[in-house]
PDB file of C-alpha atoms in Angstrom:
ATOM      1  CA  MET A   1      87.688 109.048  49.467  1.00 48.00           C
ATOM      2  CA  LYS A   2      86.250 105.538  49.174  1.00 49.00           C
ATOM      3  CA  ARG A   3      89.739 104.050  48.699  1.00 52.00           C
ATOM      4  CA  ARG A   4      91.083 105.959  51.733  1.00 53.00           C
ATOM      5  CA  LEU A   5      88.187 104.838  53.931  1.00 50.00           C
ATOM      6  CA  THR A   6      88.627 101.249  52.780  1.00 49.00           C
ATOM      7  CA  GLN A   7      92.283 101.414  53.855  1.00 50.00           C
ATOM      8  CA  ILE A   8      91.339 102.885  57.212  1.00 50.00           C
ATOM      9  CA  PHE A   9      88.862 100.045  57.753  1.00 52.00           C
ATOM     10  CA  ALA A  10      91.524  97.486  56.846  1.00 52.00           C
ATOM     11  CA  ASP A  11      93.996  99.039  59.283  1.00 50.00           C
ATOM     12  CA  TYR A  12      91.523  99.077  62.162  1.00 50.00           C
ATOM     13  CA  LYS A  13      89.724  95.818  61.400  1.00 48.00           C
ATOM     14  CA  ALA A  14      91.134  94.086  64.477  1.00 41.00           C
ATOM     15  CA  ALA A  15      90.037  96.897  66.770  1.00 42.00           C
ATOM     16  CA  LEU A  16      86.453  97.141  65.537  1.00 46.00           C
ATOM     17  CA  ASP A  17      83.537  94.935  66.396  1.00 49.00           C
ATOM     18  CA  ILE A  18      83.159  92.329  63.625  1.00 50.00           C
ATOM     19  CA  LYS A  19      79.444  93.025  63.071  1.00 52.00           C
ATOM     20  CA  PHE A  20      80.077  96.756  62.813  1.00 55.00           C
ATOM     21  CA  PHE A  21      82.957  96.134  60.401  1.00 54.00           C
ATOM     22  CA  ALA A  22      80.780  93.854  58.229  1.00 52.00           C
ATOM     23  CA  LYS A  23      78.020  96.468  58.084  1.00 55.00           C
ATOM     24  CA  ILE A  24      80.464  99.164  56.981  1.00 54.00           C
ATOM     25  CA  CYS A  25      81.966  96.872  54.317  1.00 50.00           C
ATOM     26  CA  VAL A  26      78.510  96.156  52.888  1.00 51.00           C
ATOM     27  CA  ASN A  27      77.734  99.877  52.784  1.00 53.00           C
ATOM     28  CA  LEU A  28      81.045 100.611  51.073  1.00 51.00           C
ATOM     29  CA  ARG A  29      80.358  97.934  48.481  1.00 50.00           C
ATOM     30  CA  PHE A  30      77.016  99.446  47.587  1.00 49.00           C
ATOM     31  CA  ASN A  31      78.316 103.045  47.717  1.00 51.00           C
ATOM     32  CA  LYS A  32      76.251 103.867  50.757  1.00 53.00           C
ATOM     33  CA  PHE A  33      78.074 106.024  53.275  1.00 53.00           C
ATOM     34  CA  PRO A  34      76.025 106.267  56.490  1.00 55.00           C
ATOM     35  CA  PHE A  35      78.917 107.946  58.309  1.00 56.00           C
ATOM     36  CA  THR A  36      78.114 110.152  61.241  1.00 59.00           C
ATOM     37  CA  LYS A  37      80.715 112.098  63.176  1.00 55.00           C
ATOM     38  CA  GLN A  38      80.585 109.355  65.798  1.00 59.00           C
ATOM     39  CA  THR A  39      81.252 106.607  63.219  1.00 58.00           C
ATOM     40  CA  LEU A  40      84.235 108.467  61.793  1.00 51.00           C
ATOM     41  CA  TYR A  41      85.550 109.127  65.299  1.00 54.00           C
ATOM     42  CA  ILE A  42      85.492 105.396  66.054  1.00 56.00           C
ATOM     43  CA  LEU A  43      87.931 104.864  63.197  1.00 54.00           C
ATOM     44  CA  TYR A  44      90.521 107.055  64.885  1.00 50.00           C
ATOM     45  CA  ILE A  45      90.145 105.879  68.470  1.00 65.00           C
ATOM     46  CA  MET A  46      93.426 104.873  70.022  1.00 69.00           C
ATOM     47  CA  ARG A  47      93.696 101.336  71.266  1.00 77.00           C
ATOM     48  CA  ILE A  48      96.152  99.514  73.470  1.00 82.00           C
ATOM     49  CA  HIS A  49      98.910  98.180  71.249  1.00 87.00           C
ATOM     50  CA  HIS A  50     100.767  96.138  73.863  1.00 91.00           C
ATOM     51  CA  ILE A  51     101.504  95.705  77.538  1.00 92.00           C
ATOM     52  CA  THR A  52     104.970  94.674  78.693  1.00 93.00           C
ATOM     53  CA  ILE A  53     105.963  92.455  81.607  1.00 93.00           C
ATOM     54  CA  TRP A  54     109.529  92.034  82.887  1.00 91.00           C
ATOM     55  CA  THR A  55     110.111  88.420  83.919  1.00 91.00           C
ATOM     56  CA  PHE A  56     112.809  85.946  84.941  1.00 90.00           C
ATOM     57  CA  ARG A  57     110.547  83.098  83.742  1.00 93.00           C
ATOM     58  CA  LEU A  58     110.410  84.019  80.060  1.00 96.00           C
ATOM     59  CA  GLU A  59     109.692  80.540  78.666  1.00 97.00           C
ATOM     60  CA  GLU A  60     107.197  79.663  81.405  1.00 97.00           C
ATOM     61  CA  MET A  61     105.336  82.944  80.904  1.00 97.00           C
ATOM     62  CA  LYS A  62     105.245  82.441  77.120  1.00 98.00           C
ATOM     63  CA  GLU A  63     103.782  78.963  77.609  1.00 98.00           C
ATOM     64  CA  PHE A  64     101.165  80.293  80.074  1.00 98.00           C
ATOM     65  CA  TYR A  65      99.824  83.017  77.774  1.00 97.00           C
ATOM     66  CA  THR A  66      99.923  80.950  74.577  1.00 97.00           C
ATOM     67  CA  ARG A  67      98.394  77.842  76.152  1.00 97.00           C
ATOM     68  CA  TYR A  68      95.651  79.275  78.350  1.00 97.00           C
ATOM     69  CA  PHE A  69      94.824  82.540  76.573  1.00 96.00           C
ATOM     70  CA  LYS A  70      95.313  81.378  72.964  1.00 94.00           C
ATOM     71  CA  GLY A  71      98.132  83.792  72.175  1.00 96.00           C
ATOM     72  CA  THR A  72     100.563  83.307  69.322  1.00 96.00           C
ATOM     73  CA  SER A  73     104.227  83.968  69.939  1.00 97.00           C
ATOM     74  CA  ASN A  74     106.892  85.293  67.632  1.00 96.00           C
ATOM     75  CA  GLU A  75     110.411  83.845  67.594  1.00 97.00           C
ATOM     76  CA  LYS A  76     112.470  84.811  70.616  1.00 97.00           C
ATOM     77  CA  TYR A  77     114.384  88.062  70.170  1.00 97.00           C
ATOM     78  CA  VAL A  78     117.861  87.937  71.711  1.00 97.00           C
ATOM     79  CA  ASN A  79     120.318  90.770  72.227  1.00 96.00           C
ATOM     80  CA  PRO A  80     123.352  89.126  73.859  1.00 95.00           C
ATOM     81  CA  LYS A  81     125.208  92.432  74.204  1.00 94.00           C
ATOM     82  CA  LYS A  82     122.522  93.769  76.578  1.00 92.00           C
ATOM     83  CA  GLY A  83     121.554  90.411  78.109  1.00 92.00           C
ATOM     84  CA  PHE A  84     118.030  91.004  76.783  1.00 95.00           C
ATOM     85  CA  THR A  85     115.472  88.507  75.438  1.00 97.00           C
ATOM     86  CA  SER A  86     111.801  88.942  74.611  1.00 97.00           C
ATOM     87  CA  TYR A  87     108.682  87.526  73.005  1.00 98.00           C
ATOM     88  CA  PHE A  88     105.621  89.272  71.617  1.00 97.00           C
ATOM     89  CA  ILE A  89     102.430  87.311  72.257  1.00 97.00           C
ATOM     90  CA  ARG A  90      99.647  88.266  69.840  1.00 96.00           C
ATOM     91  CA  PHE A  91      95.953  87.858  70.637  1.00 93.00           C
ATOM     92  CA  ASP A  92      92.953  87.917  68.285  1.00 89.00           C
ATOM     93  CA  SER A  93      91.657  91.047  70.025  1.00 80.00           C
ATOM     94  CA  GLY A  94      94.489  93.093  68.530  1.00 82.00           C
ATOM     95  CA  ALA A  95      96.399  93.926  71.721  1.00 88.00           C
ATOM     96  CA  ASP A  96      99.769  92.248  72.264  1.00 95.00           C
ATOM     97  CA  LEU A  97     101.704  91.224  75.351  1.00 96.00           C
ATOM     98  CA  GLU A  98     105.469  91.693  75.358  1.00 96.00           C
ATOM     99  CA  LEU A  99     107.407  89.478  77.738  1.00 96.00           C
ATOM    100  CA  MET A 100     110.934  90.715  78.422  1.00 95.00           C
ATOM    101  CA  SER A 101     113.899  89.473  80.408  1.00 93.00           C
ATOM    102  CA  ARG A 102     117.217  91.167  81.099  1.00 92.00           C
ATOM    103  CA  THR A 103     119.986  90.012  83.388  1.00 86.00           C
ATOM    104  CA  ASP A 104     120.219  93.292  85.325  1.00 83.00           C
ATOM    105  CA  ILE A 105     116.529  93.684  86.237  1.00 80.00           C
ATOM    106  CA  GLN A 106     115.854  93.228  89.964  1.00 71.00           C
ATOM    107  CA  ASN A 107     113.325  90.708  91.250  1.00 71.00           C
ATOM    108  CA  THR A 108     110.839  92.896  93.157  1.00 70.00           C
ATOM    109  CA  PRO A 109     107.780  91.140  94.606  1.00 67.00           C
ATOM    110  CA  ILE A 110     104.390  92.183  93.247  1.00 64.00           C
ATOM    111  CA  GLU A 111     101.933  93.383  95.867  1.00 68.00           C
ATOM    112  CA  GLU A 112      98.184  93.392  95.294  1.00 65.00           C
ATOM    113  CA  ASN A 113      97.439  96.942  96.448  1.00 65.00           C
ATOM    114  CA  ARG A 114     100.106  99.187  94.961  1.00 64.00           C
ATOM    115  CA  LEU A 115     100.235 102.094  92.579  1.00 72.00           C
ATOM    116  CA  GLY A 116     100.574 101.309  88.889  1.00 78.00           C
ATOM    117  CA  LEU A 117      99.177  98.489  86.806  1.00 81.00           C
ATOM    118  CA  THR A 118      97.242  96.174  89.104  1.00 84.00           C
ATOM    119  CA  HIS A 119      95.790  93.689  86.603  1.00 90.00           C
ATOM    120  CA  PHE A 120      94.684  93.204  83.034  1.00 93.00           C
ATOM    121  CA  ALA A 121      91.758  91.198  81.744  1.00 94.00           C
ATOM    122  CA  PHE A 122      90.938  88.729  78.999  1.00 94.00           C
ATOM    123  CA  ALA A 123      87.362  88.725  77.690  1.00 95.00           C
ATOM    124  CA  LEU A 124      85.868  85.267  77.275  1.00 95.00           C
ATOM    125  CA  GLY A 125      82.743  84.235  75.394  1.00 94.00           C
ATOM    126  CA  SER A 126      80.546  82.987  78.232  1.00 96.00           C
ATOM    127  CA  LYS A 127      80.256  82.302  81.958  1.00 97.00           C
ATOM    128  CA  GLU A 128      80.976  78.673  81.191  1.00 97.00           C
ATOM    129  CA  GLU A 129      84.284  79.612  79.536  1.00 97.00           C
ATOM    130  CA  VAL A 130      85.287  81.637  82.613  1.00 97.00           C
ATOM    131  CA  LEU A 131      84.446  78.668  84.858  1.00 98.00           C
ATOM    132  CA  LEU A 132      86.237  76.167  82.627  1.00 97.00           C
ATOM    133  CA  LEU A 133      89.424  78.238  82.283  1.00 98.00           C
ATOM    134  CA  THR A 134      89.466  78.964  86.018  1.00 98.00           C
ATOM    135  CA  GLU A 135      89.149  75.270  86.870  1.00 98.00           C
ATOM    136  CA  THR A 136      91.751  74.297  84.253  1.00 98.00           C
ATOM    137  CA  LEU A 137      94.236  76.777  85.724  1.00 98.00           C
ATOM    138  CA  ARG A 138      93.450  75.560  89.266  1.00 98.00           C
ATOM    139  CA  THR A 139      93.953  71.930  88.234  1.00 98.00           C
ATOM    140  CA  ASP A 140      97.242  72.833  86.553  1.00 98.00           C
ATOM    141  CA  GLY A 141      98.510  74.361  89.799  1.00 97.00           C
ATOM    142  CA  TYR A 142      97.992  78.091  89.253  1.00 98.00           C
ATOM    143  CA  THR A 143      96.719  80.327  92.042  1.00 98.00           C
ATOM    144  CA  ILE A 144      93.112  81.481  91.838  1.00 98.00           C
ATOM    145  CA  ALA A 145      93.203  84.886  93.567  1.00 97.00           C
ATOM    146  CA  GLY A 146      89.495  85.597  93.046  1.00 97.00           C
ATOM    147  CA  GLU A 147      86.847  82.927  92.717  1.00 98.00           C
ATOM    148  CA  PRO A 148      84.296  83.243  89.883  1.00 98.00           C
ATOM    149  CA  ARG A 149      81.590  85.767  90.715  1.00 97.00           C
ATOM    150  CA  THR A 150      79.367  88.425  89.202  1.00 96.00           C
ATOM    151  CA  SER A 151      80.784  91.868  89.939  1.00 93.00           C
ATOM    152  CA  GLY A 152      78.773  94.982  90.704  1.00 91.00           C
ATOM    153  CA  ASP A 153      79.464  96.345  87.221  1.00 91.00           C
ATOM    154  CA  GLY A 154      77.953  93.336  85.446  1.00 91.00           C
ATOM    155  CA  TYR A 155      80.969  91.144  84.722  1.00 95.00           C
ATOM    156  CA  PHE A 156      81.224  87.453  85.519  1.00 97.00           C
ATOM    157  CA  GLU A 157      84.886  87.168  86.444  1.00 97.00           C
ATOM    158  CA  SER A 158      87.650  85.307  88.166  1.00 98.00           C
ATOM    159  CA  VAL A 159      91.191  86.371  88.988  1.00 97.00           C
ATOM    160  CA  VAL A 160      94.198  84.134  88.410  1.00 98.00           C
ATOM    161  CA  LEU A 161      97.897  84.696  88.955  1.00 97.00           C
ATOM    162  CA  ASP A 162     100.353  84.083  86.134  1.00 96.00           C
ATOM    163  CA  PRO A 163     103.702  82.364  86.904  1.00 95.00           C
ATOM    164  CA  ASP A 164     105.170  85.692  88.117  1.00 92.00           C
ATOM    165  CA  GLY A 165     102.155  86.572  90.274  1.00 92.00           C
ATOM    166  CA  ASN A 166     100.584  89.147  87.934  1.00 93.00           C
ATOM    167  CA  ARG A 167      96.817  89.377  88.398  1.00 95.00           C
ATOM    168  CA  ILE A 168      94.819  88.333  85.332  1.00 97.00           C
ATOM    169  CA  GLU A 169      91.043  88.730  85.201  1.00 97.00           C
ATOM    170  CA  CYS A 170      89.029  86.298  83.109  1.00 97.00           C
ATOM    171  CA  VAL A 171      85.805  88.167  82.320  1.00 97.00           C
ATOM    172  CA  PHE A 172      82.488  87.810  80.559  1.00 96.00           C
ATOM    173  CA  LYS A 173      80.135  90.794  80.282  1.00 92.00           C
ATOM    174  CA  THR A 174      76.769  89.469  81.474  1.00 83.00           C
ATOM    175  CA  VAL A 175      74.646  92.523  80.663  1.00 72.00           C
TER     176      VAL A 175
END
């Protein structure tokens, strides 16, 4: 059982809080198993694997997410038969962003209030990081759709638009 649990922890390391993971590793090392039903449930929680964005600006979008949000890109995947190209951008949090382009996809404008995905958010380490990233993006010519503020649910946040106009929240949990 110990070997199986160790493998489970390794597989979900990216999805778990680092302090929690360290505590579990210490307990495993000393053969202490303080597992409650809740702790074991956490190991099997689903997480977002990736979000996909269709784009005509594949290279510009890759540069935006790797430069400003510290993502790491794979090599471009190309399928010339289908006119398809893509990148996977990996983030330290464990969730990925897939950027895809295909010659037959229509260019439909993105509206703020519509059904479906309206935005996604990147968690930053402090209010100062939110302010700095927001100002850096403003200086570099990106649209700030929501000025930095503290929301009613306790987040310090701003909203920026990526090169295609997708809404990206930059957030720090203040409470």
